[in-house]
mmCIF file of C-alpha atoms and ligand atoms in Angstrom:
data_model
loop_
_atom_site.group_PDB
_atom_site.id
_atom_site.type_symbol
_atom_site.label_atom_id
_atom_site.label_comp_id
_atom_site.label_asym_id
_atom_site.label_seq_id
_atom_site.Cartn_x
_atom_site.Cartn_y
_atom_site.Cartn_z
ATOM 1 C CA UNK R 1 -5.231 -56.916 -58.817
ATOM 2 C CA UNK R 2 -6.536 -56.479 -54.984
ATOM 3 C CA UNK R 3 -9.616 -58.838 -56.064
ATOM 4 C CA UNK R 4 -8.760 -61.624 -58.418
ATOM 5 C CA UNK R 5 -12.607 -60.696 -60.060
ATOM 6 C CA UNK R 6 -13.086 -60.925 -63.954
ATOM 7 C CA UNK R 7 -13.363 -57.776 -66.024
ATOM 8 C CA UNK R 8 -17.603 -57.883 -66.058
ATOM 9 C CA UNK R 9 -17.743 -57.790 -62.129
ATOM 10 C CA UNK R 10 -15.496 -54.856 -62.421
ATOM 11 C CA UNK R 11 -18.364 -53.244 -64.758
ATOM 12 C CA UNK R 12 -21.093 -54.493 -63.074
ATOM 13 C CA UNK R 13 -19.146 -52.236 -59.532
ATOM 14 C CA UNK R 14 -18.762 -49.172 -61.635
ATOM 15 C CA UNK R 15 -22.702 -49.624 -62.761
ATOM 16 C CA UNK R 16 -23.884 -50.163 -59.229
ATOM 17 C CA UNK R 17 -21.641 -47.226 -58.309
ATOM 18 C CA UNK R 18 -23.163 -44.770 -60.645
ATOM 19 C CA UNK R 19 -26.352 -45.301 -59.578
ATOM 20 C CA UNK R 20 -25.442 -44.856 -56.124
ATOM 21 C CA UNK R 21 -23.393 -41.993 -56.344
ATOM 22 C CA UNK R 22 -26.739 -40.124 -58.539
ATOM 23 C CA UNK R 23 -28.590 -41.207 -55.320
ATOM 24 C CA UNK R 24 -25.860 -40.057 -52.622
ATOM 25 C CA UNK R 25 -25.447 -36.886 -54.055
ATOM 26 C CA UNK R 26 -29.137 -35.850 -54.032
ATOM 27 C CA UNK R 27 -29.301 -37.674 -50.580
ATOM 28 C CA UNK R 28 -26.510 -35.083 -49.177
ATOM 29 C CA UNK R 29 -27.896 -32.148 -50.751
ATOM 30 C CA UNK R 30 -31.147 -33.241 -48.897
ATOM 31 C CA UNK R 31 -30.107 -33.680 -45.220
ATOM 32 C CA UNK R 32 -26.785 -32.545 -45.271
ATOM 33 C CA UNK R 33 -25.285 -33.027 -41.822
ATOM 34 C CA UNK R 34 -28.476 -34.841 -40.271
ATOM 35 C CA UNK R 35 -27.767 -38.101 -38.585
ATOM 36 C CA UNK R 36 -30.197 -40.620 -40.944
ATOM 37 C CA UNK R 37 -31.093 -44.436 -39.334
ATOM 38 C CA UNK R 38 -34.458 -45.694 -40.903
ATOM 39 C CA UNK R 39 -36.367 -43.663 -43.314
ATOM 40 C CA UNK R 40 -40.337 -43.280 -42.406
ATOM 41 C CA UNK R 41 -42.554 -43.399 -45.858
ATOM 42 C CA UNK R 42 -39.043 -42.090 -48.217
ATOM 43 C CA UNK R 43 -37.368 -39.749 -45.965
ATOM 44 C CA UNK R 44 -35.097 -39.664 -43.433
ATOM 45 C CA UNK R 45 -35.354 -38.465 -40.066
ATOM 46 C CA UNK R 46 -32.459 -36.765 -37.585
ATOM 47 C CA UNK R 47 -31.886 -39.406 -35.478
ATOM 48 C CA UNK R 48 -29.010 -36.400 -33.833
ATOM 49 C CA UNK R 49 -31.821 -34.423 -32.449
ATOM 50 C CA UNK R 50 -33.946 -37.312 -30.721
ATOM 51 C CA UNK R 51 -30.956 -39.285 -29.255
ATOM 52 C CA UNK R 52 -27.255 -37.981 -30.217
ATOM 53 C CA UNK R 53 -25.652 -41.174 -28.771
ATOM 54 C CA UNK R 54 -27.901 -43.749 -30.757
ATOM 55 C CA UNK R 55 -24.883 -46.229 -32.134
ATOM 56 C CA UNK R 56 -25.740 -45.685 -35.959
ATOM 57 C CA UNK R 57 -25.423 -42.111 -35.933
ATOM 58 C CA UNK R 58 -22.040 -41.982 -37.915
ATOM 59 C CA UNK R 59 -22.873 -44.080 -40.564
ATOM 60 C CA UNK R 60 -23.809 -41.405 -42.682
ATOM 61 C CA UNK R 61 -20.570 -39.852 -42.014
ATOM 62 C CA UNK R 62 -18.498 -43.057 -43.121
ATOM 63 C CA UNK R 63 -20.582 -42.689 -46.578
ATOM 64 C CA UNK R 64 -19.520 -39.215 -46.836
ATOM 65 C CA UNK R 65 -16.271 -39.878 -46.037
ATOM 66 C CA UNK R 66 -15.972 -42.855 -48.812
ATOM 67 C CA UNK R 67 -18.209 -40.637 -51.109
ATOM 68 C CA UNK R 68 -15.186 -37.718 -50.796
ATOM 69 C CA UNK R 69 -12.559 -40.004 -51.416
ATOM 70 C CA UNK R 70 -14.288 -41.483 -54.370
ATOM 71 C CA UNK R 71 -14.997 -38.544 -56.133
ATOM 72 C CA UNK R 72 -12.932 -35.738 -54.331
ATOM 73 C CA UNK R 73 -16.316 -33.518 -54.510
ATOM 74 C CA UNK R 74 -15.923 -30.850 -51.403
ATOM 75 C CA UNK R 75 -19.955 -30.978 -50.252
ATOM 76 C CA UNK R 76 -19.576 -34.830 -48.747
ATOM 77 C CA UNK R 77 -16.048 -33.718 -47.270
ATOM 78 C CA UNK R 78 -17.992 -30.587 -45.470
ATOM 79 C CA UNK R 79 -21.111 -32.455 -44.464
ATOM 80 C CA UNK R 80 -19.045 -35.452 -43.017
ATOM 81 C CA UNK R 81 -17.295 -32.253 -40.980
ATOM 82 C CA UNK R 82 -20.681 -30.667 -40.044
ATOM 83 C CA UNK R 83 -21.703 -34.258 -39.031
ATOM 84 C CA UNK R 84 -18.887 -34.497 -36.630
ATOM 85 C CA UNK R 85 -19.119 -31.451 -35.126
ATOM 86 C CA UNK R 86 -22.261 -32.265 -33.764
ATOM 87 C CA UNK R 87 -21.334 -34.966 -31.964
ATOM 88 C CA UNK R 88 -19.015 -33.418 -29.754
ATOM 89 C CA UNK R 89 -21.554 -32.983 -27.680
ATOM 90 C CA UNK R 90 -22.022 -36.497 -27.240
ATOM 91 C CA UNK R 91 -18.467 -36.677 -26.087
ATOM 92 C CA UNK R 92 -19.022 -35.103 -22.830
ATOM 93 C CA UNK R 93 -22.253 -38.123 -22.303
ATOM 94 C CA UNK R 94 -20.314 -40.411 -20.642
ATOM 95 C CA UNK R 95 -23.418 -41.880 -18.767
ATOM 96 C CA UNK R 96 -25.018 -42.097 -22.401
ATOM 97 C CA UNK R 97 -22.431 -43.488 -24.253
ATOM 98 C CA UNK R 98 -22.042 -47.457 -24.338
ATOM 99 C CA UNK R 99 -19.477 -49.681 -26.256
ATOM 100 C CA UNK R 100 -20.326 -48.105 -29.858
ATOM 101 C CA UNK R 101 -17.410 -45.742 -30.173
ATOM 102 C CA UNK R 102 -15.722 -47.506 -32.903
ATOM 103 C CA UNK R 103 -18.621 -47.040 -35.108
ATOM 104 C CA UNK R 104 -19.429 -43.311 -33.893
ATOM 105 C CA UNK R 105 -15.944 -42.217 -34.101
ATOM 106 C CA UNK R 106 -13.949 -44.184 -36.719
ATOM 107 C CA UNK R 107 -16.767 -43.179 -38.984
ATOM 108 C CA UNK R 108 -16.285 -39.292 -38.281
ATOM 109 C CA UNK R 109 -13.432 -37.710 -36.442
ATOM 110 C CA UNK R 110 -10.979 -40.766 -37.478
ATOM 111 C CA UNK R 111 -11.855 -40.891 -41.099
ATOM 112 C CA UNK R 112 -11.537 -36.960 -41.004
ATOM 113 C CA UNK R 113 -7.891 -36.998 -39.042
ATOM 114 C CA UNK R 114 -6.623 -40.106 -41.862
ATOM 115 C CA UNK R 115 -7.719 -38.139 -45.056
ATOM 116 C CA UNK R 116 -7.148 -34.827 -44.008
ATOM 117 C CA UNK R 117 -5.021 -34.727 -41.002
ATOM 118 C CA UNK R 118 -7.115 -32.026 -39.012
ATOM 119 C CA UNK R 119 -5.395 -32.304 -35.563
ATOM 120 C CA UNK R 120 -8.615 -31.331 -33.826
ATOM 121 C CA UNK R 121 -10.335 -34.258 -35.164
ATOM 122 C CA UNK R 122 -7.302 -36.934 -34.113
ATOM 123 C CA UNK R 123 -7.628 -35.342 -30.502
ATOM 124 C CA UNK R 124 -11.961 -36.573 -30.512
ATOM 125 C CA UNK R 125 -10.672 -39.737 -32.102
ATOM 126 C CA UNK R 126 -8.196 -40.465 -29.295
ATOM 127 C CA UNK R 127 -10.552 -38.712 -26.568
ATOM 128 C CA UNK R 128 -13.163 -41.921 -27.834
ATOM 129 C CA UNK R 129 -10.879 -44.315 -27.314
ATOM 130 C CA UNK R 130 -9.947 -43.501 -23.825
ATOM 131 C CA UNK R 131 -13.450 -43.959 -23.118
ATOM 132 C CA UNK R 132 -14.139 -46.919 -24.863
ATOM 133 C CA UNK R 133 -10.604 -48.467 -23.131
ATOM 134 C CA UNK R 134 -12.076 -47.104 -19.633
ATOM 135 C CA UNK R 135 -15.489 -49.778 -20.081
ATOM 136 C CA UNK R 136 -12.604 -52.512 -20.091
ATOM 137 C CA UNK R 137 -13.371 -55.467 -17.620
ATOM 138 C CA UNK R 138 -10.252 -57.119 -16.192
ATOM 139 C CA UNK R 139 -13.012 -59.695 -14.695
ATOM 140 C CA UNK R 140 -13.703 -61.719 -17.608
ATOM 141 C CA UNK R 141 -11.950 -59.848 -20.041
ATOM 142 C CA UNK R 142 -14.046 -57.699 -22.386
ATOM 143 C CA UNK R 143 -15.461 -54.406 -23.033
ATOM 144 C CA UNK R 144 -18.518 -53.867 -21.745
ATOM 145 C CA UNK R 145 -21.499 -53.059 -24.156
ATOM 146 C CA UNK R 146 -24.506 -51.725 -22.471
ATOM 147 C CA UNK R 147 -24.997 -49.864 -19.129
ATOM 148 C CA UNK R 148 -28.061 -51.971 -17.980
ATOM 149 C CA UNK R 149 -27.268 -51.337 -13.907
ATOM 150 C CA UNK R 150 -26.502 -54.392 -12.427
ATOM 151 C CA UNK R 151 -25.691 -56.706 -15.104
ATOM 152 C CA UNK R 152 -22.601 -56.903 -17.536
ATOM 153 C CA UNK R 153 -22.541 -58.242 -21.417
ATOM 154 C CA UNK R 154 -20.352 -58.356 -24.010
ATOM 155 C CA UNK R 155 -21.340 -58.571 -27.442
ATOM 156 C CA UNK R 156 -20.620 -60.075 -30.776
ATOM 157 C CA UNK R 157 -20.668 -56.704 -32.265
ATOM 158 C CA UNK R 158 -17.783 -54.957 -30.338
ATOM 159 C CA UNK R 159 -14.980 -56.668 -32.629
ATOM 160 C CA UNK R 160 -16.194 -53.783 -35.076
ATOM 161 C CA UNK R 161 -15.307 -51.419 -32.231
ATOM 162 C CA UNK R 162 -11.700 -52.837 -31.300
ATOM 163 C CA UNK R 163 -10.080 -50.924 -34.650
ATOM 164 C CA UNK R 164 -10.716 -47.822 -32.677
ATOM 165 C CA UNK R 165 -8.312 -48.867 -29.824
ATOM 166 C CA UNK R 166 -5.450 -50.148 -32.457
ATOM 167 C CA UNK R 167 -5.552 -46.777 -34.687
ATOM 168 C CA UNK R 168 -5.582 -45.192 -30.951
ATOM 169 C CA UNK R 169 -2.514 -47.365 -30.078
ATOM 170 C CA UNK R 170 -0.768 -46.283 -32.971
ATOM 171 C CA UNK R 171 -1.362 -42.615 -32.946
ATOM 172 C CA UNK R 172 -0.651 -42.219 -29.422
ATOM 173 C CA UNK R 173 1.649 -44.714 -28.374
ATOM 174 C CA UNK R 174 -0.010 -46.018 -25.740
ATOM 175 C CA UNK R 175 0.283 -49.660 -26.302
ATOM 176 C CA UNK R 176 -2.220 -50.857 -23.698
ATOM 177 C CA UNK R 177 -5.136 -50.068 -25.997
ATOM 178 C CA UNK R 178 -4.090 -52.535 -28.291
ATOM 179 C CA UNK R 179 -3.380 -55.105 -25.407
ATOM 180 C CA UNK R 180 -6.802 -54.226 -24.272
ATOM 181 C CA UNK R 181 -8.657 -54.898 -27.483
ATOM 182 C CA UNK R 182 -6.447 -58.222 -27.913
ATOM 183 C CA UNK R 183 -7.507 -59.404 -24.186
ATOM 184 C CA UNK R 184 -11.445 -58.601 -25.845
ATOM 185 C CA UNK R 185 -10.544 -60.537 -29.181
ATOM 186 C CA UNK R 186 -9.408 -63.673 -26.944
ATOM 187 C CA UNK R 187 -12.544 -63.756 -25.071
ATOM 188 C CA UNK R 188 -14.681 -63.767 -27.808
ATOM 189 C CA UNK R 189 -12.762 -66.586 -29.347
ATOM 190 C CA UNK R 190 -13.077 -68.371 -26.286
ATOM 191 C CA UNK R 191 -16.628 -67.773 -25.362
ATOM 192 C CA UNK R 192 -18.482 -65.637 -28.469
ATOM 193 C CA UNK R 193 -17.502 -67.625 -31.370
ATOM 194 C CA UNK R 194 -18.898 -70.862 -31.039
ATOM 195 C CA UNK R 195 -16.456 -73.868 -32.485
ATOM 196 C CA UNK R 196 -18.643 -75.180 -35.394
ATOM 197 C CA UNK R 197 -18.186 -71.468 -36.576
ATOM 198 C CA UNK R 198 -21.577 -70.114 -35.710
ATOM 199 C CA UNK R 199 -21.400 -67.359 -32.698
ATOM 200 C CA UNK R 200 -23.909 -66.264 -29.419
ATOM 201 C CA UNK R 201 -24.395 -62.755 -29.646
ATOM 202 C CA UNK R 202 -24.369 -61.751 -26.163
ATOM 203 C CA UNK R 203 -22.469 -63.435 -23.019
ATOM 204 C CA UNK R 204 -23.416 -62.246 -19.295
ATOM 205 C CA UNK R 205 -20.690 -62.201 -16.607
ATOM 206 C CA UNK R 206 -20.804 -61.843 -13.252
ATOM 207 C CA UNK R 207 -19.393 -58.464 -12.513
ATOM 208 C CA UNK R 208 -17.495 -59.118 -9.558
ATOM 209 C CA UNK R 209 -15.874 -62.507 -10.391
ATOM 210 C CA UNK R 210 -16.146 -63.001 -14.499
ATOM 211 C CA UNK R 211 -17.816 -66.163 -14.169
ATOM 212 C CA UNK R 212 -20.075 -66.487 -17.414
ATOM 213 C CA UNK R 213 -23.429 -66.307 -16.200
ATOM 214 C CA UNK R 214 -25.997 -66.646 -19.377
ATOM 215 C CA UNK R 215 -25.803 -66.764 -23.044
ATOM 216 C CA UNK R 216 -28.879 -65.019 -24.652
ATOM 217 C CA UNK R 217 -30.591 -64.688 -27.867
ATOM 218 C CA UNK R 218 -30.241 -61.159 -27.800
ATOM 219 C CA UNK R 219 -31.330 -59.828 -31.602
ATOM 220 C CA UNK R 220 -31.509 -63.046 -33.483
ATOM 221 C CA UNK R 221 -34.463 -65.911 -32.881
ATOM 222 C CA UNK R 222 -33.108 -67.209 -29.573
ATOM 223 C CA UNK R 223 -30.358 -68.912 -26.957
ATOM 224 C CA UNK R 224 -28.491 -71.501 -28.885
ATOM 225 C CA UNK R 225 -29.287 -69.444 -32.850
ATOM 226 C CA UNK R 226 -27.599 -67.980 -35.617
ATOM 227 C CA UNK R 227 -28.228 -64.196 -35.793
ATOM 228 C CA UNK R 228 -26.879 -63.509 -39.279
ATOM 229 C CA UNK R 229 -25.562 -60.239 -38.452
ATOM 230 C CA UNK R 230 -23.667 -61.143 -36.053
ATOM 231 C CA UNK R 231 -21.864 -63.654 -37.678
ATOM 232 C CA UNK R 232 -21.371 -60.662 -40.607
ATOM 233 C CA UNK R 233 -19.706 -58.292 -37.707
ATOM 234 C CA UNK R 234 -17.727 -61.889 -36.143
ATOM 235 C CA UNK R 235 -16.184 -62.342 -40.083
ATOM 236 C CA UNK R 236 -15.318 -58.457 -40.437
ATOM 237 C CA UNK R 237 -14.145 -57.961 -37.135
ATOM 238 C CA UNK R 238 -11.935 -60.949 -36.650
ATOM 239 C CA UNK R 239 -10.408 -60.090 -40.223
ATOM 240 C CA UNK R 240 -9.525 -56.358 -39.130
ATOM 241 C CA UNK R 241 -8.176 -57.611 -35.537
ATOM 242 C CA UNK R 242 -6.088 -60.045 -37.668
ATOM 243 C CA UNK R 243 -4.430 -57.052 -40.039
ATOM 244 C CA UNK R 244 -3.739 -55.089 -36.783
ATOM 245 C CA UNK R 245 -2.037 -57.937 -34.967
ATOM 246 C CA UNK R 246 -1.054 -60.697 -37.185
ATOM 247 C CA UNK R 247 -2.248 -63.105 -34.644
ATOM 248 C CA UNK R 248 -3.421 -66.212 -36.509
ATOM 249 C CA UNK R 249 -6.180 -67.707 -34.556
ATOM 250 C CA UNK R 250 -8.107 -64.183 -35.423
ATOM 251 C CA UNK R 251 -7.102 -64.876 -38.983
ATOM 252 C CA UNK R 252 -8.452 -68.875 -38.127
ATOM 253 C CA UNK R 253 -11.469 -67.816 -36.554
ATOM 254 C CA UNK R 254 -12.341 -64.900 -39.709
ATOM 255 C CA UNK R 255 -12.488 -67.784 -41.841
ATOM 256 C CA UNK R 256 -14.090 -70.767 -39.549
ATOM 257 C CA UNK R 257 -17.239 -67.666 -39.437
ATOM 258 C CA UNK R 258 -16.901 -67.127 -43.175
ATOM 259 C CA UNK R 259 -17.143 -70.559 -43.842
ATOM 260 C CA UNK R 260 -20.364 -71.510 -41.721
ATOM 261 C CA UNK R 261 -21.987 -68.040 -42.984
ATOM 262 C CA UNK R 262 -21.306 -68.966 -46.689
ATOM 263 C CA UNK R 263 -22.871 -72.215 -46.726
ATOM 264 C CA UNK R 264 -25.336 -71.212 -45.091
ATOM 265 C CA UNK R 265 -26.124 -68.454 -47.318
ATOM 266 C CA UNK R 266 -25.836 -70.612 -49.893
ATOM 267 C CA UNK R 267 -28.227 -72.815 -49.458
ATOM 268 C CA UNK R 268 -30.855 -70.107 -49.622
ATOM 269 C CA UNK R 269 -29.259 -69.345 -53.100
ATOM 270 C CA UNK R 270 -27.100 -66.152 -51.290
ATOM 271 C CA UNK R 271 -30.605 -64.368 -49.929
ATOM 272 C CA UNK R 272 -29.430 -64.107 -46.156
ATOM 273 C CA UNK R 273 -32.569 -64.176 -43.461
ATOM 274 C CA UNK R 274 -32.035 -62.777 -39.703
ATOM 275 C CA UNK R 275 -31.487 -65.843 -38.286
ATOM 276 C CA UNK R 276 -29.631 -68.877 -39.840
ATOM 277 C CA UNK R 277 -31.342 -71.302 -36.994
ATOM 278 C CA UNK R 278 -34.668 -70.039 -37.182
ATOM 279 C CA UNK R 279 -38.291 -71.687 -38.403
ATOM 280 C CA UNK R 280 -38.011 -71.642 -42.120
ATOM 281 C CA UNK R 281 -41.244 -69.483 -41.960
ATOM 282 C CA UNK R 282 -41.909 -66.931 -42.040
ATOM 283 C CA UNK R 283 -38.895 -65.672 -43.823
ATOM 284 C CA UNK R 284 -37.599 -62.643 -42.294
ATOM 285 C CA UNK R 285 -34.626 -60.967 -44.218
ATOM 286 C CA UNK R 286 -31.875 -58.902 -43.329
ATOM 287 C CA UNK R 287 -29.359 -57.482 -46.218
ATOM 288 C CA UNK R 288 -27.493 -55.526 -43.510
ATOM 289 C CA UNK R 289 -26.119 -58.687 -42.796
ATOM 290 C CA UNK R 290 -25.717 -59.883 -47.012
ATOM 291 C CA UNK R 291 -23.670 -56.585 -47.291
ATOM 292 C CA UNK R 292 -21.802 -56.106 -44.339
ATOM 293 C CA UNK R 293 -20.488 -60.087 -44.567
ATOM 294 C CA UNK R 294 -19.893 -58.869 -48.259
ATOM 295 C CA UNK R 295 -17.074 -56.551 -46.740
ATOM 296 C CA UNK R 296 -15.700 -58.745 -44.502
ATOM 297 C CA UNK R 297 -15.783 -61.516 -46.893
ATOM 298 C CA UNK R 298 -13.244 -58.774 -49.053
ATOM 299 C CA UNK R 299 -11.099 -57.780 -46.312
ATOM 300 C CA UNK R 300 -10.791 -61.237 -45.205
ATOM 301 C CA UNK R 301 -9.820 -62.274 -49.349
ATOM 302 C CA UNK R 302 -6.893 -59.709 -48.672
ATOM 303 C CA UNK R 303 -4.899 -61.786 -46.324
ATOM 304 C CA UNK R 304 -5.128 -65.367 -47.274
ATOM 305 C CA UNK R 305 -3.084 -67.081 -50.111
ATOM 306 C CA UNK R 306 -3.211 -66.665 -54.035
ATOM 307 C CA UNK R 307 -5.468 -69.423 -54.338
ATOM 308 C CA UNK R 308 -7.723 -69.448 -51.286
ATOM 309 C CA UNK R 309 -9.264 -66.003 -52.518
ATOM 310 C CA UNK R 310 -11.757 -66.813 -54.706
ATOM 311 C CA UNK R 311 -13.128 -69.026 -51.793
ATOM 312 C CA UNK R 312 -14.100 -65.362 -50.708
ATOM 313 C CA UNK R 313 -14.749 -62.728 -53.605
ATOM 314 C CA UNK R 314 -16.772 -65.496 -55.352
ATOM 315 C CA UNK R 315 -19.886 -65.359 -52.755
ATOM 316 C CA UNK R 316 -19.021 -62.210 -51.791
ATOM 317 C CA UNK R 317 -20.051 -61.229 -55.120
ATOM 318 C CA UNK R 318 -22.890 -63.309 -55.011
ATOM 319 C CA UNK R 319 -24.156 -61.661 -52.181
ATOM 320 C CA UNK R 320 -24.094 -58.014 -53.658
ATOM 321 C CA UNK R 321 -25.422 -58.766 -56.959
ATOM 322 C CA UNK R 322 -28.725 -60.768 -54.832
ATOM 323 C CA UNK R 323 -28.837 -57.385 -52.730
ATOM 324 C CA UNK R 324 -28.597 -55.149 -55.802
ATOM 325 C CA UNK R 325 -31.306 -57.284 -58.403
ATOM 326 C CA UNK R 326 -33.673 -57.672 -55.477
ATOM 327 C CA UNK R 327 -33.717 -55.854 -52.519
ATOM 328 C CA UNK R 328 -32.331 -52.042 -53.458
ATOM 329 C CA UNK R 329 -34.266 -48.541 -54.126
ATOM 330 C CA UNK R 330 -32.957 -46.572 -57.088
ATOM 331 C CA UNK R 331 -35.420 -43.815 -56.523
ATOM 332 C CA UNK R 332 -33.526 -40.301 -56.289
ATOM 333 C CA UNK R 333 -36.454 -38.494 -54.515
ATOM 334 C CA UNK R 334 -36.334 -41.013 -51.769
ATOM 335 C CA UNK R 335 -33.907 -41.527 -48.881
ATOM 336 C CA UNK R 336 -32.969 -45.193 -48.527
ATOM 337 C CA UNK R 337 -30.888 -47.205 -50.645
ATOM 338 C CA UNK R 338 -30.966 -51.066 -49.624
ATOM 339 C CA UNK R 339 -34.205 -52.647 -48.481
ATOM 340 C CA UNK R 340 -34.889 -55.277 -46.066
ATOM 341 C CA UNK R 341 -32.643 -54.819 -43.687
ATOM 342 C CA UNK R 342 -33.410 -56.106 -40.077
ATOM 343 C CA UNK R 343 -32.475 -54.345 -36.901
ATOM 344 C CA UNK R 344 -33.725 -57.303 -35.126
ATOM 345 C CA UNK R 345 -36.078 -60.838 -35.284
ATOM 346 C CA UNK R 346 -38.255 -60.057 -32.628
ATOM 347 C CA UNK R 347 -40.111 -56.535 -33.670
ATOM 348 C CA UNK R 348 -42.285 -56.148 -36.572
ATOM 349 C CA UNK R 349 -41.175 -52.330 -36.703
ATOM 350 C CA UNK R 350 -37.360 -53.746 -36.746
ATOM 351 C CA UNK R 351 -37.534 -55.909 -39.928
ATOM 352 C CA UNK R 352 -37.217 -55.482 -43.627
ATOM 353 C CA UNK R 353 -36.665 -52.018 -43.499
ATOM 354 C CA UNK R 354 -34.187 -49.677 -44.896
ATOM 355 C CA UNK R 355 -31.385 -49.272 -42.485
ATOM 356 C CA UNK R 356 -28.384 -46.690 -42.996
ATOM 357 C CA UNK R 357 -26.009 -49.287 -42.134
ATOM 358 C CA UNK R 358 -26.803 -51.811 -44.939
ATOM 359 C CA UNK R 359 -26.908 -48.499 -47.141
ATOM 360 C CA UNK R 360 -22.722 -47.642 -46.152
ATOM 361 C CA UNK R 361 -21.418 -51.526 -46.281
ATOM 362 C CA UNK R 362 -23.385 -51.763 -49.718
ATOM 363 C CA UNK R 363 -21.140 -48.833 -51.148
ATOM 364 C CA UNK R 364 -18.031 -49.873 -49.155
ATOM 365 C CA UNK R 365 -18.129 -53.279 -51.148
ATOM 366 C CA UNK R 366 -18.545 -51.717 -54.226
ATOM 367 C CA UNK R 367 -15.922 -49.108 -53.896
ATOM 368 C CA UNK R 368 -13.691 -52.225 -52.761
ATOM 369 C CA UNK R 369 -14.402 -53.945 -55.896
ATOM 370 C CA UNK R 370 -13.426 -50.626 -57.745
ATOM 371 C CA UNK R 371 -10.380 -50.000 -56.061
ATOM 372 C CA UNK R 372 -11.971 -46.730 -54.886
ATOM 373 C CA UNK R 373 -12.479 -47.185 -51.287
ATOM 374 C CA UNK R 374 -11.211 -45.710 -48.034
ATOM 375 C CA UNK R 375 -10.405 -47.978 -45.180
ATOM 376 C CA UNK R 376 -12.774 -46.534 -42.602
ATOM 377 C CA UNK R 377 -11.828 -49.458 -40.138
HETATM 378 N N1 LIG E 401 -24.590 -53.245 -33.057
HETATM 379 C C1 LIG E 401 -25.986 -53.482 -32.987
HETATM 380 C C2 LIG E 401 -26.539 -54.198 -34.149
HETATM 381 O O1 LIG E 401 -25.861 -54.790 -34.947
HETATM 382 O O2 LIG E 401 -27.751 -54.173 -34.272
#
């Protein structure tokens, strides 16, 4: 078995699963192709037409994607397609685009080019990774995120990018995309990732030289915190850069994360808040990060030995069945699966809300436990 999980987890999956797949399916037949982020009073907006290069704007797409290869029904297959095609257009926004191309194309043209093979699609896949290789910084090392003129960051977040550059590797031989996202996993070993297994999210550099220049809060409580997300992407990401490479210290560094994220979790009996170094009140949650750590708490149980795994599945687990009793909306008629996810600590409008991104990790996990998934990474 690819989870070493007893027989009533694997029922409890294929519960959860039916109940999302009842909501999915009236969710596609409602917006289709639209591009969904947070839903205002039940319902979804088109996040496409307001700002086409907004980073979440593929998530919808990856659930389509895992929703087609779950089920094999044609309408998620053709509005992942329709999704897609839409953002070609964003493409040709160089000046728009920033770091996020791993999650805007791995979620649509990628996923399209690995299940069906559509040439077409493998050509935007590779076309986004020559971008996101071209915001490489030989000074200092890393990708850079944002476009702020003047200044230069990298952030936590980008190791969810870097699978982008080794599927590009791969596909088109070009080896120095892979070197490129290795140089960007090394940094953020050295100078992300903190050594007691907690991470910064955001590290300024000097532009000309590479000389570190700040560390930041950025979306957690402050300098010097714990932004629970972040540590979610640091687990995931170091995991995936591990099964492209093999290089250990990513591997090292997965679980050093994991470690630090589950006992903190834990100690809040597996509800996860936006910050793990913030005032105990008021409590602000964020089950983007419960979920997405979830996933890389899976992916990371699928490279370590026989008996280290359950160190994984077990709060992995934990952490989806707190999501699913407390914090998730079973409503058909409304657009929005988990609840309380948190874009950010410091904006009211940014917290315990719906977000499409705790939404697609939530079904990921379960389709992991299921067997069922697709790996989107
Ligand atoms: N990648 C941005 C975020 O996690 O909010």
């Amino acid at each position: 078995m690819r989870y070493d999980i007893e027989e009533k987890e694997v029922k409890w999956a294929e519960n959860i699963f039916n109940l999302i797949e009842k909501k999915l399916s009236a969710e596609c037949d409602r917006i289709g192709s639209q591009m969904p982020y947070i839903p205002v009073e039940g319902h979804y907006h088109d996040m496409g037409k307001e700002h086409l290069t907004w980073w979440t704007n593929s998530f919808w797409a990856g659930m389509l994607w895992q929703m087609y290869y779950a089920t094999k029904e044609g309408k998620y297959a053709d509005s992942a397609i329709g999704l897609e095609n839409r953002l070609d257009r964003a493409l040709e926004e160089y000046d728009h685009l920033d770091h996020d191309l791993g999650f805007m194309w791995l979620h649509t043209a990628v996923a399209h080019f690995r299940l069906l093979k559509d040439e077409e699609a493998k050509r935007k896949g590779l076309h986004a990774a020559a971008i996101l290789a071209s915001r490489f910084q030989p000074a200092g090392n890393y990708f850079r995120a944002w476009n702020t003129p003047g200044e230069s960051v990298a952030i936590v977040d980008c190791l969810m990018n870097l699978p982008l550059l080794y599927w590009g590797s791969e596909e088109s031989g070009n080896p120095a995309w892979k070197q490129l996202a290795m140089a960007h996993a090394d940094m953020a070993l050295e100078v992300i990732l903190r050594p007691d297994g907690s991470s910064n999210h955001i590290v300024k550099f000097h532009q000309e030289t590479g000389e570190i220049l700040e560390k930041p809060g950025g979306q957690g409580y402050g300098e010097g915190s714990s932004w629970t997300r972040g540590l979610s992407w640091a687990i995931y990401g170091m995991a995936l850069s591990y099964k492209y490479t093999g290089k250990q210290e990513y591997l090292d560094a997965a679980k050093r994360t994991a470690h630090y994220f589950i006992a903190n979790a834990a100690a809040d009996d597996y509800d996860v808040v936006i910050d793990f170094r913030a005032p105990m009140e008021p409590v602000y949650y964020d089950n983007t990060a419960a979920v997405c750590a979830a996933c890389g708490l899976l992916e990371l149980s699928e490279h370590v030995g026989e008996y280290e795994k359950r160190l994984y599945t077990v709060p992995a687990l934990r952490l989806l069945h707190k999501v699913t009793e407390r914090f998730c909306n079973w409503n058909v008629e409304e657009d929005g699966i988990t609840t309380a996810g948190s874009a950010r600590y410091h904006r009211e409008e940014d917290r315990e809300v719906p977000i499409i991104y705790g939404d697609y990790f939530l079904l990921e996990a379960v389709l992991r436990l299921l067997n069922r998934d697709f790996l989107i990474w």
